[in-house]
CSV table of N, CA and C in Angstrom, one decimal:
chain,number,residue,atom,x,y,z
C,29,MET,N,60.0,136.7,-259.3
C,29,MET,CA,59.5,137.1,-260.6
C,29,MET,C,60.4,136.4,-261.5
C,30,GLN,N,59.8,135.3,-262.3
C,30,GLN,CA,60.6,134.8,-263.3
C,30,GLN,C,60.3,135.3,-264.6
C,31,SER,N,61.4,135.8,-265.3
C,31,SER,CA,61.2,136.5,-266.6
C,31,SER,C,61.6,135.7,-267.8
C,32,THR,N,60.8,136.0,-268.9
C,32,THR,CA,61.3,135.4,-270.2
C,32,THR,C,62.1,136.5,-271.0
C,33,SER,N,62.4,137.7,-270.3
C,33,SER,CA,63.1,138.7,-271.2
C,33,SER,C,64.5,138.2,-271.5
C,34,GLN,N,64.8,138.5,-272.5
C,34,GLN,CA,66.3,138.0,-273.0
C,34,GLN,C,67.4,139.0,-272.4
C,35,PRO,N,67.2,140.2,-272.6
C,35,PRO,CA,68.3,141.1,-272.3
C,35,PRO,C,68.3,141.3,-270.8
C,36,VAL,N,69.5,141.4,-269.9
C,36,VAL,CA,69.5,141.4,-268.7
C,36,VAL,C,69.0,142.8,-268.2
C,37,ASP,N,69.2,143.9,-268.9
C,37,ASP,CA,68.8,145.1,-268.5
C,37,ASP,C,67.4,145.2,-268.5
C,38,ASP,N,66.6,144.5,-269.5
C,38,ASP,CA,65.2,144.5,-269.6
C,38,ASP,C,64.6,143.9,-268.4
C,39,TYR,N,65.4,142.6,-268.0
C,39,TYR,CA,64.9,141.9,-266.8
C,39,TYR,C,65.0,142.8,-265.5
C,40,ILE,N,66.0,143.5,-265.4
C,40,ILE,CA,66.1,144.4,-264.2
C,40,ILE,C,65.1,145.7,-264.3
C,41,ASP,N,65.0,146.1,-265.5
C,41,ASP,CA,64.0,147.3,-265.6
C,41,ASP,C,62.6,146.9,-265.2
C,42,ALA,N,62.1,145.6,-265.3
C,42,ALA,CA,60.9,145.2,-265.1
C,42,ALA,C,60.5,144.9,-263.5
C,43,LEU,N,61.7,145.0,-262.8
C,43,LEU,CA,61.6,144.7,-261.3
C,43,LEU,C,60.9,145.9,-260.5
C,44,PRO,N,60.4,145.5,-259.4
C,44,PRO,CA,60.1,146.7,-258.5
C,44,PRO,C,61.3,147.6,-258.0
C,45,ASP,N,61.1,148.8,-257.9
C,45,ASP,CA,62.2,149.7,-257.5
C,45,ASP,C,63.1,149.1,-256.3
C,46,ASP,N,62.6,148.6,-255.2
C,46,ASP,CA,63.3,148.3,-254.1
C,46,ASP,C,64.2,146.9,-254.5
C,47,ARG,N,63.6,146.2,-255.4
C,47,ARG,CA,64.4,145.0,-255.9
C,47,ARG,C,65.5,145.3,-257.1
C,48,LYS,N,65.1,146.4,-257.8
C,48,LYS,CA,66.0,146.8,-258.8
C,48,LYS,C,67.3,147.2,-258.2
C,49,ALA,N,67.3,148.2,-257.3
C,49,ALA,CA,68.6,148.6,-256.6
C,49,ALA,C,69.4,147.5,-256.1
C,50,ALA,N,68.9,146.6,-255.4
C,50,ALA,CA,69.5,145.3,-254.9
C,50,ALA,C,70.1,144.5,-255.9
C,51,ILE,N,69.3,144.1,-257.0
C,51,ILE,CA,69.7,143.3,-258.0
C,51,ILE,C,70.9,144.0,-258.8
C,52,ASN,N,70.9,145.4,-259.0
C,52,ASN,CA,71.9,146.0,-259.6
C,52,ASN,C,73.2,146.1,-258.9
C,53,GLN,N,73.0,146.2,-257.6
C,53,GLN,CA,74.3,146.2,-256.6
C,53,GLN,C,74.8,144.7,-256.7
C,54,LEU,N,73.9,143.7,-256.6
C,54,LEU,CA,74.6,142.4,-256.5
C,54,LEU,C,75.2,142.1,-257.8
C,55,ARG,N,74.7,142.6,-259.0
C,55,ARG,CA,75.1,142.4,-260.3
C,55,ARG,C,76.5,143.0,-260.4
C,56,ASP,N,76.7,144.2,-259.9
C,56,ASP,CA,77.8,144.9,-259.9
C,56,ASP,C,79.1,144.2,-259.2
C,57,VAL,N,78.7,143.6,-258.0
C,57,VAL,CA,79.6,142.9,-257.2
C,57,VAL,C,79.9,141.7,-258.0
C,58,LEU,N,79.1,141.1,-258.5
C,58,LEU,CA,79.5,139.7,-259.3
C,58,LEU,C,80.4,140.1,-260.4
C,59,ARG,N,80.1,141.1,-261.2
C,59,ARG,CA,80.8,141.5,-262.3
C,59,ARG,C,82.3,141.8,-262.0
C,60,GLN,N,82.5,142.5,-260.7
C,60,GLN,CA,83.8,142.8,-260.4
C,60,GLN,C,84.6,141.6,-259.7
C,61,GLN,N,83.8,140.6,-259.2
C,61,GLN,CA,84.4,139.6,-258.3
C,61,GLN,C,84.5,138.4,-259.2
C,62,LEU,N,83.8,138.1,-260.1
C,62,LEU,CA,83.9,136.7,-260.8
C,62,LEU,C,85.3,136.7,-261.5
C,63,PRO,N,86.0,135.6,-261.5
C,63,PRO,CA,87.0,135.5,-262.4
C,63,PRO,C,86.8,135.5,-263.7
C,64,ASN,N,87.8,135.9,-264.6
C,64,ASN,CA,87.6,135.9,-266.1
C,64,ASN,C,87.2,134.6,-266.7
C,65,GLY,N,86.3,134.7,-267.6
C,65,GLY,CA,85.8,133.4,-268.2
C,65,GLY,C,84.3,133.2,-268.0
C,66,PHE,N,83.8,133.6,-267.0
C,66,PHE,CA,82.2,133.4,-266.9
C,66,PHE,C,81.5,134.6,-267.8
C,67,SER,N,80.3,134.2,-268.3
C,67,SER,CA,79.6,135.1,-269.0
C,67,SER,C,78.3,135.4,-268.4
C,68,GLU,N,77.8,136.6,-268.5
C,68,GLU,CA,76.5,136.9,-268.0
C,68,GLU,C,75.5,136.8,-269.0
C,69,GLU,N,74.3,136.1,-268.7
C,69,GLU,CA,73.3,136.0,-269.6
C,69,GLU,C,71.9,135.8,-269.0
C,70,MET,N,70.7,135.8,-269.5
C,70,MET,CA,69.7,135.4,-268.9
C,70,MET,C,69.5,133.8,-268.9
C,71,SER,N,69.4,133.3,-267.8
C,71,SER,CA,69.5,131.8,-267.6
C,71,SER,C,68.3,131.3,-266.7
C,72,TYR,N,67.5,130.4,-267.1
C,72,TYR,CA,66.4,130.0,-266.3
C,72,TYR,C,65.5,131.1,-265.8
C,73,GLY,N,65.3,132.2,-266.5
C,73,GLY,CA,64.4,133.2,-266.0
C,73,GLY,C,65.1,134.1,-265.1
C,74,MET,N,66.5,134.1,-265.1
C,74,MET,CA,67.0,134.8,-263.9
C,74,MET,C,68.3,135.3,-264.7
C,75,ILE,N,69.2,136.3,-263.9
C,75,ILE,CA,70.5,136.7,-264.5
C,75,ILE,C,71.4,135.6,-264.2
C,76,GLY,N,72.2,135.1,-265.2
C,76,GLY,CA,73.0,133.8,-264.9
C,76,GLY,C,74.4,134.2,-265.3
C,77,TYR,N,75.2,133.6,-264.5
C,77,TYR,CA,76.6,133.6,-264.8
C,77,TYR,C,77.1,132.3,-265.0
C,78,VAL,N,77.5,132.0,-266.2
C,78,VAL,CA,77.7,130.7,-266.9
C,78,VAL,C,79.2,130.5,-267.4
C,79,VAL,N,79.5,129.2,-267.6
C,79,VAL,CA,80.7,128.8,-268.3
C,79,VAL,C,80.2,128.8,-269.7
C,80,PRO,N,80.7,129.5,-270.5
C,80,PRO,CA,80.2,129.4,-271.9
C,80,PRO,C,80.7,128.3,-272.7
C,81,HIS,N,80.2,127.9,-273.8
C,81,HIS,CA,80.3,126.7,-274.7
C,81,HIS,C,82.0,126.8,-275.0
C,82,ALA,N,82.5,128.0,-275.3
C,82,ALA,CA,83.9,128.0,-275.7
C,82,ALA,C,84.9,127.5,-274.6
C,83,LEU,N,84.5,127.5,-273.3
C,83,LEU,CA,85.3,126.8,-272.4
C,83,LEU,C,84.8,125.4,-272.0
C,84,TYR,N,83.6,125.2,-272.1
C,84,TYR,CA,83.0,123.8,-271.8
C,84,TYR,C,82.0,123.5,-272.7
C,85,PRO,N,82.6,123.0,-274.0
C,85,PRO,CA,81.6,122.7,-275.1
C,85,PRO,C,80.5,121.7,-274.9
C,86,ALA,N,80.8,120.8,-273.9
C,86,ALA,CA,79.6,119.9,-273.6
C,86,ALA,C,78.2,120.5,-273.1
C,87,GLY,N,78.4,121.7,-272.5
C,87,GLY,CA,77.2,122.4,-272.0
C,87,GLY,C,76.7,121.7,-270.8
C,88,TYR,N,75.4,122.1,-270.5
C,88,TYR,CA,74.7,121.6,-269.4
C,88,TYR,C,74.1,120.1,-269.8
C,89,PRO,N,74.5,119.2,-269.0
C,89,PRO,CA,74.2,117.9,-269.5
C,89,PRO,C,72.6,117.6,-269.8
C,90,SER,N,71.8,118.1,-269.0
C,90,SER,CA,70.5,117.9,-269.3
C,90,SER,C,69.7,118.6,-270.6
C,91,ASN,N,70.7,119.6,-271.1
C,91,ASN,CA,70.3,120.4,-272.1
C,91,ASN,C,71.6,120.9,-272.7
C,92,PRO,N,72.3,120.2,-273.5
C,92,PRO,CA,73.6,120.7,-274.0
C,92,PRO,C,73.6,122.0,-274.8
C,93,ALA,N,72.5,122.5,-275.1
C,93,ALA,CA,72.5,123.7,-276.0
C,93,ALA,C,72.6,124.9,-274.9
C,94,LEU,N,72.5,124.6,-273.7
C,94,LEU,CA,72.8,125.5,-272.6
C,94,LEU,C,74.2,125.6,-272.1
C,95,PRO,N,74.7,126.7,-271.7
C,95,PRO,CA,76.1,126.7,-271.2
C,95,PRO,C,76.0,126.1,-269.7
C,96,LEU,N,77.0,125.6,-269.0
C,96,LEU,CA,77.1,125.2,-267.9
C,96,LEU,C,76.8,126.3,-266.7
C,97,PRO,N,75.6,126.3,-266.0
C,97,PRO,CA,75.2,127.4,-265.0
C,97,PRO,C,76.3,127.3,-263.8
C,98,PHE,N,76.5,128.5,-263.3
C,98,PHE,CA,77.3,128.7,-262.0
C,98,PHE,C,76.6,129.4,-261.0
C,99,ILE,N,76.2,130.6,-261.3
C,99,ILE,CA,75.5,131.5,-260.4
C,99,ILE,C,74.2,131.9,-261.2
C,100,ASN,N,73.0,132.0,-260.3
C,100,ASN,CA,72.0,132.8,-261.0
C,100,ASN,C,71.4,133.8,-259.8
C,101,VAL,N,71.0,134.9,-260.2
C,101,VAL,CA,70.5,135.7,-259.4
C,101,VAL,C,69.1,136.2,-260.0
C,102,GLY,N,68.0,136.3,-258.9
C,102,GLY,CA,66.7,136.6,-259.5
C,102,GLY,C,65.9,137.3,-258.4
C,103,SER,N,64.7,137.6,-258.7
C,103,SER,CA,63.7,138.3,-257.8
C,103,SER,C,62.5,137.3,-258.0
C,104,GLN,N,62.2,136.7,-256.9
C,104,GLN,CA,61.0,136.0,-256.9
C,104,GLN,C,60.0,136.5,-256.0
C,105,LYS,N,58.9,135.8,-255.8
C,105,LYS,CA,57.7,136.4,-255.0
C,105,LYS,C,58.1,137.1,-253.6
C,106,ASN,N,58.7,136.4,-252.8
C,106,ASN,CA,59.0,136.8,-251.5
C,106,ASN,C,60.6,137.0,-251.2
C,107,ALA,N,61.4,136.9,-252.2
C,107,ALA,CA,62.7,137.0,-251.9
C,107,ALA,C,63.6,137.3,-253.1
C,108,ILE,N,64.7,137.9,-252.9
C,108,ILE,CA,65.7,137.9,-253.9
C,108,ILE,C,66.5,136.6,-253.7
C,109,VAL,N,66.9,135.8,-254.6
C,109,VAL,CA,67.5,134.6,-254.6
C,109,VAL,C,68.9,134.6,-255.3
C,110,PHE,N,69.8,133.9,-254.6
C,110,PHE,CA,71.1,133.8,-255.1
C,110,PHE,C,71.4,132.4,-255.1
C,111,HIS,N,71.4,131.8,-256.5
C,111,HIS,CA,71.7,130.3,-256.7
C,111,HIS,C,73.2,130.2,-256.9
C,112,HIS,N,73.9,129.4,-256.2
C,112,HIS,CA,75.3,129.2,-256.4
C,112,HIS,C,75.4,127.6,-256.5
C,113,VAL,N,75.6,127.1,-257.8
C,113,VAL,CA,75.5,125.7,-257.8
C,113,VAL,C,76.8,125.0,-257.1
C,114,GLY,N,77.9,125.6,-257.0
C,114,GLY,CA,79.1,125.2,-256.4
C,114,GLY,C,78.8,124.8,-254.9
C,115,LEU,N,77.8,125.6,-254.3
C,115,LEU,CA,77.5,125.3,-252.9
C,115,LEU,C,76.8,123.8,-252.7
C,116,TYR,N,76.2,123.4,-253.9
C,116,TYR,CA,75.6,122.2,-253.7
C,116,TYR,C,76.4,121.2,-254.2
C,117,CYS,N,77.6,121.4,-254.9
C,117,CYS,CA,78.3,120.4,-255.3
C,117,CYS,C,79.7,120.2,-254.5
C,118,ASP,N,80.1,121.2,-253.7
C,118,ASP,CA,81.4,121.3,-253.1
C,118,ASP,C,81.1,121.4,-251.5
C,119,ALA,N,81.4,120.4,-250.9
C,119,ALA,CA,81.0,120.4,-249.4
C,119,ALA,C,81.9,121.6,-248.7
C,120,ASP,N,83.3,121.5,-249.1
C,120,ASP,CA,84.2,122.5,-248.4
C,120,ASP,C,83.6,124.1,-248.7
C,121,LEU,N,83.3,124.3,-250.1
C,121,LEU,CA,82.7,125.6,-250.2
C,121,LEU,C,81.5,126.0,-249.4
C,122,LEU,N,80.6,125.1,-249.4
C,122,LEU,CA,79.3,125.3,-248.5
C,122,LEU,C,79.7,125.4,-247.0
C,123,ASN,N,80.6,124.6,-246.5
C,123,ASN,CA,81.0,124.7,-245.0
C,123,ASN,C,81.7,126.1,-244.8
C,124,TRP,N,82.5,126.6,-245.9
C,124,TRP,CA,83.2,127.9,-245.7
C,124,TRP,C,82.2,129.0,-245.8
C,125,PHE,N,81.1,129.0,-246.7
C,125,PHE,CA,80.1,129.9,-246.6
C,125,PHE,C,79.2,129.9,-245.4
C,126,VAL,N,78.6,128.9,-244.8
C,126,VAL,CA,77.9,128.8,-243.7
C,126,VAL,C,78.6,129.3,-242.6
C,127,GLY,N,79.9,129.0,-242.6
C,127,GLY,CA,80.8,129.6,-241.4
C,127,GLY,C,81.0,131.2,-241.4
C,128,GLU,N,81.1,131.6,-242.7
C,128,GLU,CA,81.3,133.1,-242.9
C,128,GLU,C,80.1,133.8,-242.8
C,129,TYR,N,78.9,133.3,-243.0
C,129,TYR,CA,77.7,134.0,-243.1
C,129,TYR,C,77.4,135.0,-242.0
C,130,PRO,N,77.5,134.4,-240.7
C,130,PRO,CA,77.2,135.2,-239.6
C,130,PRO,C,78.2,136.4,-239.2
C,131,LYS,N,79.3,136.2,-239.8
C,131,LYS,CA,80.4,137.4,-239.8
C,131,LYS,C,79.9,138.6,-240.7
C,132,HIS,N,78.9,138.4,-241.5
C,132,HIS,CA,78.5,139.4,-242.6
C,132,HIS,C,77.2,139.9,-242.5
C,133,SER,N,76.4,139.1,-241.7
C,133,SER,CA,75.0,139.4,-241.5
C,133,SER,C,74.4,139.1,-240.0
C,134,THR,N,73.4,139.8,-239.9
C,134,THR,CA,72.8,139.6,-238.4
C,134,THR,C,71.5,138.8,-238.6
C,135,THR,N,71.2,138.4,-239.9
C,135,THR,CA,70.0,137.6,-240.2
C,135,THR,C,70.3,136.0,-240.2
C,136,LYS,N,69.5,135.3,-239.9
C,136,LYS,CA,69.6,133.8,-240.1
C,136,LYS,C,69.8,133.6,-241.5
C,137,LEU,N,70.6,132.5,-241.7
C,137,LEU,CA,70.8,132.0,-243.1
C,137,LEU,C,69.5,131.4,-243.6
C,138,ASP,N,68.9,131.8,-244.7
C,138,ASP,CA,67.7,131.1,-245.3
C,138,ASP,C,68.4,130.4,-246.6
C,139,MET,N,68.5,129.1,-246.5
C,139,MET,CA,69.1,128.5,-247.6
C,139,MET,C,68.6,127.1,-247.9
C,140,GLY,N,68.4,126.9,-249.2
C,140,GLY,CA,68.2,125.5,-249.7
C,140,GLY,C,69.6,124.9,-250.0
C,141,LYS,N,69.5,123.9,-251.0
C,141,LYS,CA,70.8,123.2,-251.3
C,141,LYS,C,71.9,124.1,-251.9
C,142,GLY,N,71.4,125.0,-252.7
C,142,GLY,CA,72.4,125.8,-253.5
C,142,GLY,C,71.9,127.1,-253.5
C,143,CYS,N,70.7,127.5,-253.0
C,143,CYS,CA,70.1,128.7,-253.0
C,143,CYS,C,69.8,129.5,-251.7
C,144,VAL,N,70.3,130.6,-251.8
C,144,VAL,CA,70.2,131.6,-250.5
C,144,VAL,C,69.1,132.5,-250.8
C,145,ARG,N,68.1,132.8,-249.9
C,145,ARG,CA,67.1,133.6,-250.1
C,145,ARG,C,67.2,134.9,-249.1
C,146,PHE,N,66.9,136.1,-249.7
C,146,PHE,CA,67.0,137.2,-249.0
C,146,PHE,C,65.5,138.0,-249.0
C,147,LYS,N,65.0,137.9,-247.8
C,147,LYS,CA,63.7,138.6,-247.9
C,147,LYS,C,63.6,140.1,-247.9
C,148,LYS,N,64.8,140.6,-247.4
C,148,LYS,CA,64.9,142.0,-247.2
C,148,LYS,C,66.0,142.5,-248.0
C,149,PRO,N,65.9,143.2,-249.1
C,149,PRO,CA,67.1,143.5,-249.9
C,149,PRO,C,68.1,144.3,-249.1
C,150,ASP,N,67.8,145.0,-248.0
C,150,ASP,CA,68.8,145.9,-247.4
C,150,ASP,C,69.8,145.0,-246.4
C,151,GLN,N,69.3,143.6,-246.5
C,151,GLN,CA,70.2,142.7,-245.6
C,151,GLN,C,71.0,141.7,-246.3
C,152,ILE,N,71.3,142.0,-247.7
C,152,ILE,CA,72.0,141.2,-248.4
C,152,ILE,C,73.7,141.5,-248.3
C,153,PRO,N,74.3,140.3,-247.8
C,153,PRO,CA,75.8,140.7,-247.6
C,153,PRO,C,76.7,140.6,-248.9
C,154,TYR,N,76.6,141.6,-249.6
C,154,TYR,CA,77.3,141.8,-251.0
C,154,TYR,C,78.7,141.4,-250.9
C,155,ALA,N,79.3,141.9,-250.1
C,155,ALA,CA,80.7,141.5,-249.8
C,155,ALA,C,81.0,140.1,-249.7
C,156,LEU,N,80.3,139.4,-248.9
C,156,LEU,CA,80.3,137.9,-248.8
C,156,LEU,C,80.0,137.1,-250.1
C,157,LEU,N,79.0,137.6,-250.8
C,157,LEU,CA,78.6,136.8,-252.0
C,157,LEU,C,79.7,137.3,-253.2
C,158,GLY,N,80.3,138.4,-253.1
C,158,GLY,CA,81.4,138.8,-254.0
C,158,GLY,C,82.4,137.8,-253.7
C,159,GLU,N,82.9,137.6,-252.3
C,159,GLU,CA,84.1,136.7,-252.1
C,159,GLU,C,83.7,135.3,-252.5
C,160,LEU,N,82.4,134.9,-252.4
C,160,LEU,CA,82.0,133.5,-252.7
C,160,LEU,C,82.3,133.4,-254.1
C,161,ALA,N,81.9,134.3,-255.0
C,161,ALA,CA,81.9,134.2,-256.4
C,161,ALA,C,83.3,134.2,-256.8
C,162,ALA,N,84.0,134.8,-256.2
C,162,ALA,CA,85.6,135.1,-256.6
C,162,ALA,C,86.4,133.7,-256.2
C,163,ARG,N,85.8,132.7,-255.5
C,163,ARG,CA,86.5,131.6,-255.1
C,163,ARG,C,86.7,130.4,-256.0
C,164,LEU,N,86.1,130.5,-257.0
C,164,LEU,CA,86.3,129.5,-258.2
C,164,LEU,C,86.4,130.1,-259.4
C,165,THR,N,87.5,129.6,-260.2
C,165,THR,CA,87.6,129.9,-261.6
C,165,THR,C,86.6,129.1,-262.5
C,166,PRO,N,86.4,129.6,-263.8
C,166,PRO,CA,85.7,128.6,-264.7
C,166,PRO,C,86.3,127.1,-264.6
C,167,ASP,N,87.6,127.0,-264.8
C,167,ASP,CA,88.3,125.7,-264.7
C,167,ASP,C,88.1,124.9,-263.4
C,168,ALA,N,88.2,125.6,-262.3
C,168,ALA,CA,88.0,125.1,-261.1
C,168,ALA,C,86.4,124.5,-260.8
C,169,TRP,N,85.6,125.4,-261.3
C,169,TRP,CA,84.2,125.0,-261.3
C,169,TRP,C,83.8,123.8,-262.3
C,170,ILE,N,84.6,123.8,-263.5
C,170,ILE,CA,84.2,122.7,-264.4
C,170,ILE,C,84.7,121.4,-263.7
C,171,ALA,N,86.0,121.4,-262.9
C,171,ALA,CA,86.5,120.2,-262.4
C,171,ALA,C,85.6,119.7,-261.4
C,172,ILE,N,85.1,120.7,-260.4
C,172,ILE,CA,84.3,120.2,-259.4
C,172,ILE,C,82.9,119.8,-259.9
C,173,TYR,N,82.3,120.3,-261.0
C,173,TYR,CA,81.1,119.8,-261.6
C,173,TYR,C,81.2,118.5,-262.1
C,174,ASP,N,82.4,118.4,-262.9
C,174,ASP,CA,82.6,117.0,-263.5
C,174,ASP,C,82.7,115.9,-262.4
C,175,GLN,N,83.5,116.1,-261.4
C,175,GLN,CA,83.7,115.3,-260.4
C,175,GLN,C,82.3,114.9,-259.6
C,176,HIS,N,81.5,116.0,-259.5
C,176,HIS,CA,80.2,115.7,-258.9
C,176,HIS,C,79.3,114.8,-259.8
C,177,ARG,N,79.2,115.2,-260.9
C,177,ARG,CA,78.5,114.3,-261.9
C,177,ARG,C,79.0,112.8,-261.9
C,178,LYS,N,80.3,112.5,-262.0
C,178,LYS,CA,80.8,111.2,-261.9
C,178,LYS,C,80.4,110.4,-260.7
C,179,ALA,N,80.4,111.3,-259.4
C,179,ALA,CA,80.1,110.7,-258.1
C,179,ALA,C,78.5,110.3,-258.3
C,180,MET,N,77.8,111.2,-258.7
C,180,MET,CA,76.2,111.0,-258.7
C,180,MET,C,75.9,109.7,-259.8
C,181,LYS,N,76.7,109.6,-260.9
C,181,LYS,CA,76.4,108.6,-261.7
C,181,LYS,C,76.9,107.2,-261.1
C,182,SER,N,78.0,107.2,-260.3
C,182,SER,CA,78.4,106.0,-259.6
C,182,SER,C,77.5,105.7,-258.3
C,183,GLY,N,76.7,106.5,-257.9
C,183,GLY,CA,75.9,106.4,-256.8
C,183,GLY,C,76.5,106.9,-255.4
C,184,ARG,N,77.7,107.6,-255.6
C,184,ARG,CA,78.3,108.0,-254.3
C,184,ARG,C,77.7,109.2,-253.7
């Protein structure tokens, strides 16, 4: 379910009850585990945790009016999704996450480039996602993101 609601609480209130509890729990974990400096806001129709312009004035390069995205959480038609852009940009972080996942879940990892899908809300490994969120500070994320962008521009 992609929402155009602005307040995060309105987005959550519009969810089905089974998704509402899971999204609230995931939100609580992220708010507790994310290092200081990230901001919570609606981003791309989901709950977003972003690097605010105060820390990264350039914003998101394809639309500088938007802050730099980091994590997005949302409810889609068939799954709760957890987008972590760092998994797409940092091979070490991705390898760590893929290696840790089986220690925290009995389900097969359902993942795209940086998107993890959970078809059953009761099978979300909250502790692992919290640990993943805690692994990068805003400054570390900015450094990884800038390095990734430079590599993409140079064709590496």
